Coordinates of C-alpha atoms in Angstrom, one line a residue:
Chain A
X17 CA -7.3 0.0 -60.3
X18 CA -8.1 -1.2 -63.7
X19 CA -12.0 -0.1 -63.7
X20 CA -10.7 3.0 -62.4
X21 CA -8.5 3.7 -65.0
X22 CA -10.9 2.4 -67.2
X23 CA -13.1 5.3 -66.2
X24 CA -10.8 7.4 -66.6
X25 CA -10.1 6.7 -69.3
X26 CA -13.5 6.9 -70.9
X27 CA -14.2 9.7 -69.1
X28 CA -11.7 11.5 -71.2
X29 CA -13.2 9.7 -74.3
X30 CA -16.5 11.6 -73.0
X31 CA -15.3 14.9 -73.0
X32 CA -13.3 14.7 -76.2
X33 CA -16.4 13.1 -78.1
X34 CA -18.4 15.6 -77.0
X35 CA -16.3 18.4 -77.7
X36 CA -16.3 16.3 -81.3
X37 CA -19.9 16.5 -81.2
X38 CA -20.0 20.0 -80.7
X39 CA -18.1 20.6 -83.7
X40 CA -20.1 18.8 -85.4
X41 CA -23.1 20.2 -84.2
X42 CA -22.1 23.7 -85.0
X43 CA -20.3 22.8 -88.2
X44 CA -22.9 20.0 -89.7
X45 CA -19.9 17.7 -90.0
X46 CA -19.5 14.0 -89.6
X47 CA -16.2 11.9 -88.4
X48 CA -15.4 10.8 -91.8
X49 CA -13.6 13.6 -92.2
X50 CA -11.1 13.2 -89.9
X51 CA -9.9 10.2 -91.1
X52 CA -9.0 11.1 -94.2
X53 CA -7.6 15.0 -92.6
X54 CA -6.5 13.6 -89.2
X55 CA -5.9 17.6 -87.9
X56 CA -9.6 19.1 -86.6
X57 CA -8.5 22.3 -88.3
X58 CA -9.5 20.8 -91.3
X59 CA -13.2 20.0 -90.5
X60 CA -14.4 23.5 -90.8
X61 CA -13.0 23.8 -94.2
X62 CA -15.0 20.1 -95.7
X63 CA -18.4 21.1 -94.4
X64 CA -20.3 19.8 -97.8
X65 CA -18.3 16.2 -97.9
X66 CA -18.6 15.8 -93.7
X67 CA -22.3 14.5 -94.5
X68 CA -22.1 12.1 -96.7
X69 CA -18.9 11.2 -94.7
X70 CA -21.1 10.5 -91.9
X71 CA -22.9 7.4 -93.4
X72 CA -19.5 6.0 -93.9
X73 CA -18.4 6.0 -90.4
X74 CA -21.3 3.8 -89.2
X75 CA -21.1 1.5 -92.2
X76 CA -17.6 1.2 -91.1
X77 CA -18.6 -0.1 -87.3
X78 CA -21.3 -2.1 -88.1
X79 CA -19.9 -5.2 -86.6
X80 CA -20.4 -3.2 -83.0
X81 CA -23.5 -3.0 -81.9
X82 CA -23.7 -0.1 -80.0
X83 CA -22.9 2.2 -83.3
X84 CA -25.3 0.4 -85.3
X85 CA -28.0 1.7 -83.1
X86 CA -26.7 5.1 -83.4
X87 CA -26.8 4.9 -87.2
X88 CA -30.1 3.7 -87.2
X89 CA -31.4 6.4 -85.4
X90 CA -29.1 8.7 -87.5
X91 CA -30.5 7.6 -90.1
X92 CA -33.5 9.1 -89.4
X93 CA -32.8 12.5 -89.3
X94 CA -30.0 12.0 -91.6
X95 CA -27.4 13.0 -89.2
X96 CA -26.2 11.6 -85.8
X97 CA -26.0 14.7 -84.9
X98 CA -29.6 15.9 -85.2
X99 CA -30.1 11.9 -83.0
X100 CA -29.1 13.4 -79.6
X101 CA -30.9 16.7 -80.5
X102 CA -34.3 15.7 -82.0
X103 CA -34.9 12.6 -78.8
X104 CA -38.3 13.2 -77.2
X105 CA -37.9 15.5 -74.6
X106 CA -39.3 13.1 -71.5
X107 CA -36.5 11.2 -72.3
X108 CA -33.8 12.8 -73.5
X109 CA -32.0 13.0 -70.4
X110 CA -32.3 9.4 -69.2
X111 CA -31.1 8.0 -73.2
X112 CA -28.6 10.4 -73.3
X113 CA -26.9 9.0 -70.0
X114 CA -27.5 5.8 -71.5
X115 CA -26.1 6.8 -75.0
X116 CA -23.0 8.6 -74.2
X117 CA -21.1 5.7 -73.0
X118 CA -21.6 4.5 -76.3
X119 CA -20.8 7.0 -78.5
X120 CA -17.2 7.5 -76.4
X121 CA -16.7 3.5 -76.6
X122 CA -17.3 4.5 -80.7
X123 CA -14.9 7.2 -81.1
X124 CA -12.2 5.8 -78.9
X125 CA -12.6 2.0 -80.7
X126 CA -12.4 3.9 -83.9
X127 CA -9.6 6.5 -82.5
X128 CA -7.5 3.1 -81.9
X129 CA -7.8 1.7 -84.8
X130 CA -6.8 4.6 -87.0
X131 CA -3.7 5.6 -85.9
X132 CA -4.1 9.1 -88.2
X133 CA -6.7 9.8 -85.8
X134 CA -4.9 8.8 -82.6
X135 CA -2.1 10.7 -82.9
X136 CA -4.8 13.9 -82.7
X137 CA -5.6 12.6 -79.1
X138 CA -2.6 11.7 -77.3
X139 CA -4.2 11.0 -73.9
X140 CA -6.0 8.3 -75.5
X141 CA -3.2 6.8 -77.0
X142 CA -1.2 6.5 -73.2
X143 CA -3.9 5.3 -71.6
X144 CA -5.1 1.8 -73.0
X145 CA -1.9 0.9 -73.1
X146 CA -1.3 0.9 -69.1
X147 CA -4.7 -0.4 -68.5
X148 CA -3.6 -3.6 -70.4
X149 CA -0.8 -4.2 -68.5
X150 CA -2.1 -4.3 -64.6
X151 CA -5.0 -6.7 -65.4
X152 CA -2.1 -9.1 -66.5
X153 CA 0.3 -8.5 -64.2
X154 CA -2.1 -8.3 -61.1
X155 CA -4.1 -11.4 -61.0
X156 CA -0.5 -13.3 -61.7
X157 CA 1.0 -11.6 -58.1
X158 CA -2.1 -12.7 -56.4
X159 CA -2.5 -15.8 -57.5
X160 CA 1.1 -17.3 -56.8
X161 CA 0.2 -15.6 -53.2
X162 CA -2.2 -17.6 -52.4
X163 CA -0.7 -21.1 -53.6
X164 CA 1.9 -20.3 -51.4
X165 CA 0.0 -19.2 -48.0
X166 CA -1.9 -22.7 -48.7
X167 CA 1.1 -25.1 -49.0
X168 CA 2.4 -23.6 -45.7
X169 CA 3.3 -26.4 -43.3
X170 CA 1.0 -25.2 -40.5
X171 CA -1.5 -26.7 -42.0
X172 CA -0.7 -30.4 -41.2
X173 CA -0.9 -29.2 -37.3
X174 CA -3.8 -29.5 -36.9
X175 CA -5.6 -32.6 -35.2
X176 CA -7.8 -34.1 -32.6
X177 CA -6.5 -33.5 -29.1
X178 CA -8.3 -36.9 -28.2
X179 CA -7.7 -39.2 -30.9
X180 CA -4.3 -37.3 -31.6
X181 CA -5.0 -38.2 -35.2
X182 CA -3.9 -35.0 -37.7
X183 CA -6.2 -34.0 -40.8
X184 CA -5.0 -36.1 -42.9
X185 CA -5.6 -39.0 -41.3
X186 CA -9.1 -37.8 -40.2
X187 CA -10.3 -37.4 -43.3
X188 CA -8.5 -40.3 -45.0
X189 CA -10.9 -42.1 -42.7
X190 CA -14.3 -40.5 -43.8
X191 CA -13.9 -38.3 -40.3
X192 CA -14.2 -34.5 -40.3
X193 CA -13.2 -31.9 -38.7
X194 CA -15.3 -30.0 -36.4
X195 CA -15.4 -26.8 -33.9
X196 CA -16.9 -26.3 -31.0
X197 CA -18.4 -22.8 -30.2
X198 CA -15.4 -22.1 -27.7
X199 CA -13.0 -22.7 -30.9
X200 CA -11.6 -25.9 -30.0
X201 CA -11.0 -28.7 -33.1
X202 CA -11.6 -31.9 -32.5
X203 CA -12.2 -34.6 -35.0
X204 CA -16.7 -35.7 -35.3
X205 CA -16.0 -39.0 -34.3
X206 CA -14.3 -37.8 -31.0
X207 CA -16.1 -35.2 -30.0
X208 CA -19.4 -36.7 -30.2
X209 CA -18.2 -39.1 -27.8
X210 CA -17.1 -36.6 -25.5
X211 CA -20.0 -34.8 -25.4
X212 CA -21.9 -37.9 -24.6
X213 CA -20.2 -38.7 -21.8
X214 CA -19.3 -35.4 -19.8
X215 CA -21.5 -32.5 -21.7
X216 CA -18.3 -30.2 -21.6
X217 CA -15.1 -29.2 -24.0
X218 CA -12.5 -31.7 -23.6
X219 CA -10.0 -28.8 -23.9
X220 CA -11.9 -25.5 -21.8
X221 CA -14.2 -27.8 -20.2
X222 CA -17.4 -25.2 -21.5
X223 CA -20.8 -26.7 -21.2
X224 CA -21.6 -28.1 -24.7
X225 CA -24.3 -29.7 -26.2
X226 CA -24.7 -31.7 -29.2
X227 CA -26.0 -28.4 -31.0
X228 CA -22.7 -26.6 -29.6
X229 CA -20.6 -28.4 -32.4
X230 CA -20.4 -27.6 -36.4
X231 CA -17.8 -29.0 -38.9
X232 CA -15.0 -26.6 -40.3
X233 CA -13.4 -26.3 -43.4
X234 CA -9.9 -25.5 -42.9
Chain B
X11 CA -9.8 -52.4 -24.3
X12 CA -11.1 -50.6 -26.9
X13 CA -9.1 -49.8 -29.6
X14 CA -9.4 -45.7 -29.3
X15 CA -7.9 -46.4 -25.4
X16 CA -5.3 -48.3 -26.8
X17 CA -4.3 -46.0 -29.8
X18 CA -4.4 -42.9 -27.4
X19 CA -1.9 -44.8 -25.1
X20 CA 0.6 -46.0 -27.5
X21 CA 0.6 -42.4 -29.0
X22 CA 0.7 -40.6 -25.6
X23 CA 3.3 -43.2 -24.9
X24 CA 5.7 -41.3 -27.5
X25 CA 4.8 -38.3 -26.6
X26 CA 6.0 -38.7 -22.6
X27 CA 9.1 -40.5 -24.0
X28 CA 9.9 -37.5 -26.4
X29 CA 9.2 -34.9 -23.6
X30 CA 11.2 -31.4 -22.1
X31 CA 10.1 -33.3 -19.0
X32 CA 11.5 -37.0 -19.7
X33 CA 14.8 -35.2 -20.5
X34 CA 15.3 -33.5 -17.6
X35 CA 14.4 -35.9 -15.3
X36 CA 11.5 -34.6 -14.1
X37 CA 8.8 -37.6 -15.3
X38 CA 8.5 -41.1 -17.2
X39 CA 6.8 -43.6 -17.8
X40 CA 6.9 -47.4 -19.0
X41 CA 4.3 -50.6 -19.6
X42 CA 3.8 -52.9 -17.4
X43 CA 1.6 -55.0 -19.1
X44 CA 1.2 -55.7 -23.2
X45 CA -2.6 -54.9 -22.9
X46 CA -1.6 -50.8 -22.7
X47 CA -4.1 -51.1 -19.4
X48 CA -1.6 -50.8 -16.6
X49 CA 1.8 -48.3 -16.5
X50 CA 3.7 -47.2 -13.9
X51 CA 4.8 -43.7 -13.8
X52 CA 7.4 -41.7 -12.2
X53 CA 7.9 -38.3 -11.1
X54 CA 10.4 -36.1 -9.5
X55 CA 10.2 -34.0 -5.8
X56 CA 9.7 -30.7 -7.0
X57 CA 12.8 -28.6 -5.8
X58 CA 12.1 -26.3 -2.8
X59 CA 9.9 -28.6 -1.1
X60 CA 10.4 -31.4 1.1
X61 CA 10.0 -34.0 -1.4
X62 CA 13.0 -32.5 -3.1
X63 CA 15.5 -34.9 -4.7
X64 CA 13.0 -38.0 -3.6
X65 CA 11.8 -39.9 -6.5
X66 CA 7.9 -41.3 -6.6
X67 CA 6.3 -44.1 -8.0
X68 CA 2.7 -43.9 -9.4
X69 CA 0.4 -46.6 -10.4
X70 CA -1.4 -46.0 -13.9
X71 CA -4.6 -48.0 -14.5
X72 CA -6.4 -46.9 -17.9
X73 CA -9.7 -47.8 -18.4
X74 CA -11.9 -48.7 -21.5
X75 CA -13.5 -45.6 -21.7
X76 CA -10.5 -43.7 -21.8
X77 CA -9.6 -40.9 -22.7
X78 CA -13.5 -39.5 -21.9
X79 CA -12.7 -41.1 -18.3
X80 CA -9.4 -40.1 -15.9
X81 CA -6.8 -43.3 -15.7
X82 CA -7.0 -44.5 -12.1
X83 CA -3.7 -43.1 -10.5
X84 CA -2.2 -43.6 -7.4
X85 CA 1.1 -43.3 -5.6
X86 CA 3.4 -46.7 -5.1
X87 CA 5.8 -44.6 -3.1
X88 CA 4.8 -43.7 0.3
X89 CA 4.4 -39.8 0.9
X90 CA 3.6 -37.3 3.2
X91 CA 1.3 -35.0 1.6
X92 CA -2.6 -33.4 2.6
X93 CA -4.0 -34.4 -0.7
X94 CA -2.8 -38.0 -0.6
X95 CA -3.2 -41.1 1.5
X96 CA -0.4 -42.1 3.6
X97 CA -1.7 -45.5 4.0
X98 CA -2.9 -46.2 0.6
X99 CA -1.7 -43.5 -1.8
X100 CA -5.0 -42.7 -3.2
X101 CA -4.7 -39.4 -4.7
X102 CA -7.4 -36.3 -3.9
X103 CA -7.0 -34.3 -7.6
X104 CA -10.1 -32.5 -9.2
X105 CA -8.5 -33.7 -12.9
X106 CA -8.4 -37.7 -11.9
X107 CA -12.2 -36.4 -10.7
X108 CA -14.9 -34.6 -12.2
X109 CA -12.4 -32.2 -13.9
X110 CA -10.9 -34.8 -16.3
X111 CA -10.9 -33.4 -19.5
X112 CA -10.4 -35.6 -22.8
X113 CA -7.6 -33.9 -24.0
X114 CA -5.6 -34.3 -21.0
X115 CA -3.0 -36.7 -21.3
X116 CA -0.3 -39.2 -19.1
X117 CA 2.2 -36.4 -19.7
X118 CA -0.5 -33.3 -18.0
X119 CA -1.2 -35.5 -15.4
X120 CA 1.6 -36.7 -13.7
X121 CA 3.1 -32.7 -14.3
X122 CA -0.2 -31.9 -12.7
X123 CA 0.4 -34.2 -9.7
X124 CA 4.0 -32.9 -9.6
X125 CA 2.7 -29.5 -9.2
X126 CA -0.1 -31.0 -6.2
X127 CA 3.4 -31.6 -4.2
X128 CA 4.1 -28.2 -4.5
X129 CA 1.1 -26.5 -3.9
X130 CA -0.9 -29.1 -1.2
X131 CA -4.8 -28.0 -0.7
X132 CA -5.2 -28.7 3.4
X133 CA -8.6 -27.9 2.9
X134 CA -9.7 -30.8 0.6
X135 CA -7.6 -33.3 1.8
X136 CA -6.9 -37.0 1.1
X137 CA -5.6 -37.7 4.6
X138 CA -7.4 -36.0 7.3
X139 CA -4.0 -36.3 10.3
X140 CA -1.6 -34.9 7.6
X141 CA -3.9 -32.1 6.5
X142 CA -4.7 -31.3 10.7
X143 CA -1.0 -31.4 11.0
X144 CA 0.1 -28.5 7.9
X145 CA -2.7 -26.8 8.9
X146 CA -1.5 -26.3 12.9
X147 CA 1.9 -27.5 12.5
X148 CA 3.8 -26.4 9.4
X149 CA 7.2 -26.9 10.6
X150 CA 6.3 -30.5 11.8
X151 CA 4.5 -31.1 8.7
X152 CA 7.9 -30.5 6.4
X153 CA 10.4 -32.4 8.8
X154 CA 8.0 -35.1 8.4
X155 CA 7.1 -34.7 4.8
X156 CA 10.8 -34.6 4.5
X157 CA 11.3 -37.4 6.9
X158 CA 9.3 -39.5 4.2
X159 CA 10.8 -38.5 1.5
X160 CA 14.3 -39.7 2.6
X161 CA 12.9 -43.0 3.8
X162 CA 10.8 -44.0 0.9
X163 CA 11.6 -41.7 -2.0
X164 CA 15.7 -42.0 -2.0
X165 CA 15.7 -38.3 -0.9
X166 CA 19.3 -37.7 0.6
X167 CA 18.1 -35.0 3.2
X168 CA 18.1 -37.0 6.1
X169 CA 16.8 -35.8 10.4
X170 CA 19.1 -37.1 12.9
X171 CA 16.2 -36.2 15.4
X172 CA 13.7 -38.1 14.1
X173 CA 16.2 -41.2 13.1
X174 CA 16.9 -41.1 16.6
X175 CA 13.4 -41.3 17.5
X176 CA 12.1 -43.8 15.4
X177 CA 15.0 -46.3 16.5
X178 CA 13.6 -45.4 19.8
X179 CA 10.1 -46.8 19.1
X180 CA 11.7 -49.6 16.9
X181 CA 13.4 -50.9 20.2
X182 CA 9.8 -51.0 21.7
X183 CA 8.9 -53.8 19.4
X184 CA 7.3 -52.1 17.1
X185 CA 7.3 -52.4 13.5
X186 CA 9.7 -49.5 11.6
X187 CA 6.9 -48.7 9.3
X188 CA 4.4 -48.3 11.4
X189 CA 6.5 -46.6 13.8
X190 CA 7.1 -44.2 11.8
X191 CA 3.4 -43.6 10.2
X192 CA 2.1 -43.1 14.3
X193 CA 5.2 -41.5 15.3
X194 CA 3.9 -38.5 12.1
X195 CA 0.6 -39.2 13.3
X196 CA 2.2 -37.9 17.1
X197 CA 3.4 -34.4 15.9
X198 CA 7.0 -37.3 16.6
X199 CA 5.9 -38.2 20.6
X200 CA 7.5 -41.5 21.1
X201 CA 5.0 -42.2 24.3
X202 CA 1.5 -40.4 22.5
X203 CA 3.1 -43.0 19.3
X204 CA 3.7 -46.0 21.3
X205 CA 0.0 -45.6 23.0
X206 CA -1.6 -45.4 19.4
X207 CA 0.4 -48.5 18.5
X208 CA -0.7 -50.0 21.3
X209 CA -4.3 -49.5 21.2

């Protein structure tokens, strides 16, 4: 549920960066911008200032990773724009698979932390809010599930039909339990002895050898 | 004895005390010995048989090796029955055999040998006449069967017939038990049983 949302979510992240991109690509303008003029309207109007804005915007991230390398390629070419574009062309598909899902984890990390911004994306805003809460809530449900299912009192049925002892006292005694391959429980001690002395289940009465037996973890 | 014999006893002990069975009637058992090596056990004539309302006595002799080995059983109580000695009461059951199983306990076996009452297997018997006899002679077989079970097992449903017949051989001299066992043997011929006697 989570992951899926997760992808969702990112997926959305995708489309808006890109359609962020595209503005920027057409427009020669950088993020920065928005910040300070949270409405996209405004972009086309601060062409000049959106590139120097641009170098702000990854000096701002530069404690993630993943925008660092962007800027450094940026840097380069001066724009992050002109990055995507100017890759070498052998490899410009495969490093832009592997880029995108950075550059949406960038403009969503930096969408939630400046709420001007947010409130231009409202999708975004929803979203990471109901992908914190089932990672909480979830792994609490199943955990108190299975405490319970492993206190239940069948468990203390169980013991050797020959020795009658139950597991506890089995194992309180260094014994185990073991199975036979017809399914029948019987404590090692016991059903060695069996074995030993007719070759066959003490409960089904199946052939068994001493290779027909293996211990069980119940 | 060894001590896992001895454990498995006292336990199984419990567990026939604490029986459906034990409440109803139907089985028990208690020590005769401190050793846990020797018990006697009871069980009830199945209803709809002849040993109905008869109550019989079993020997129960547990031995070192058990519970990978049967307990040695065998009936007290003289019965009338194709898969057990009428002489000695030595019991002719696959689980007191080869098909003992280890998990098998007092309580399985002596409902196991109340269930051999029911269903008798003429064609492995214990006692060769009696199996001849429900094999040829069905009828005769239950009068005597029933005959037995009134004489030895407390049953209430008692023959006039063969009371009358068996004093007759009793007059003869004879003794009343073995009167009776030749006179069974005899399909309940006083002259065929006084010539085995005889003999």
């Amino acid at each position: 549920m989570t992951s899926m949302l997760n992808r969702r979510r990112t997926r959305r992240g995708t489309r808006q960066a890109r359609r962020q991109l595209q503005t920027a690509e057409d427009d020669g303008i950088l993020g920065e911008e928005r910040r300070e003029e949270p409405e996209p309207i405004n972009l086309n109007l601060y062409d000049n200032e959106g590139i120097s804005g641009c170098i702000d915007l990854t000096n701002e991230d530069d404690d993630q990773d993943e925008v660092v390398d962007l800027t450094v390629n940026s840097s380069v070419n001066d724009s992050p724009v002109v990055v995507l574009e100017s890759q070498g062309q052998g490899s410009t598909s495969r490093r832009r698979r592997r880029r995108r899902p950075r550059l949406r984890y960038t403009l969503n990390t930096l969408n939630a932390r400046n709420t001007e911004v947010l409130s231009s994306d409202d999708e975004i805003e929803e979203l990471p809010s109901v992908s914190f809460h089932i990672p909480e809530s979830d792994p609490e449900r199943f955990g108190m599930g299975d405490a319970e299912s492993i206190t239940s009192p069948k468990r203390s049925a169980v013991s050797c039909p020959i020795c009658m002892d139950n597991e506890m006292q089995i194992k309180a005694s260094g014994r185990q339990l073991q199975s036979t391959v017809c399914g029948h429980i019987f404590c090692n001690v016991c059903i060695r002895c069996s074995i030993q002395t007719s070759k066959k289940c003490p409960t089904c009465r199946k052939k068994l050898n001493n290779r027909s037996v293996h211990p069980i973890f119940i | 004895m060894a001590n896992i014999a001895v454990a498995r006893i006292k336990r199984e002990f419990k567990e026939v005390v604490k029986s459906e069975e034990v409440k109803s009637f139907e089985i028990s058992v208690e020590l005769t010995n401190d050793t846990y090596t020797e018990l006697k056990g009871e069980i009830a004539g199945p209803p709809d048989t002849p040993y109905e309302g008869g109550k019989y006595q079993l020997e129960i002799k547990i031995p070192e090796t058990y519970p990978f080995n049967p307990p040695k059983v065998r009936f007290i109580t003289k019965i009338w029955h194709p898969n057990i000695s009428s002489v000695t009461g030595a019991i002719c059951l696959d689980i007191l055999k080869d098909q003992w199983a280890a998990a098998m306990t007092l309580r399985t076996v002596l409902i196991s040998l109340q269930a051999l009452l029911g269903a008798a297997e003429p064609d492995d018997p214990q006692d060769a006449v009696v199996a001849k006899q429900y094999k040829e002679n069905r009828a005769m077989f239950e009068k005597t069967a029933r005959h037995w079970a009134y004489a030895y097992a407390g049953a209430s449903n008692r023959d006039p017939d063969l009371i009358e017949k068996l004093k007759q051989a009793v007059s003869m001299g004879f003794e009343e038990n073995r009167a009776r066992t030749a006179l069974s043997t005899c399909n309940w011929d006083v002259e065929r049983a006084a010539e085995q006697l005889l003999s």
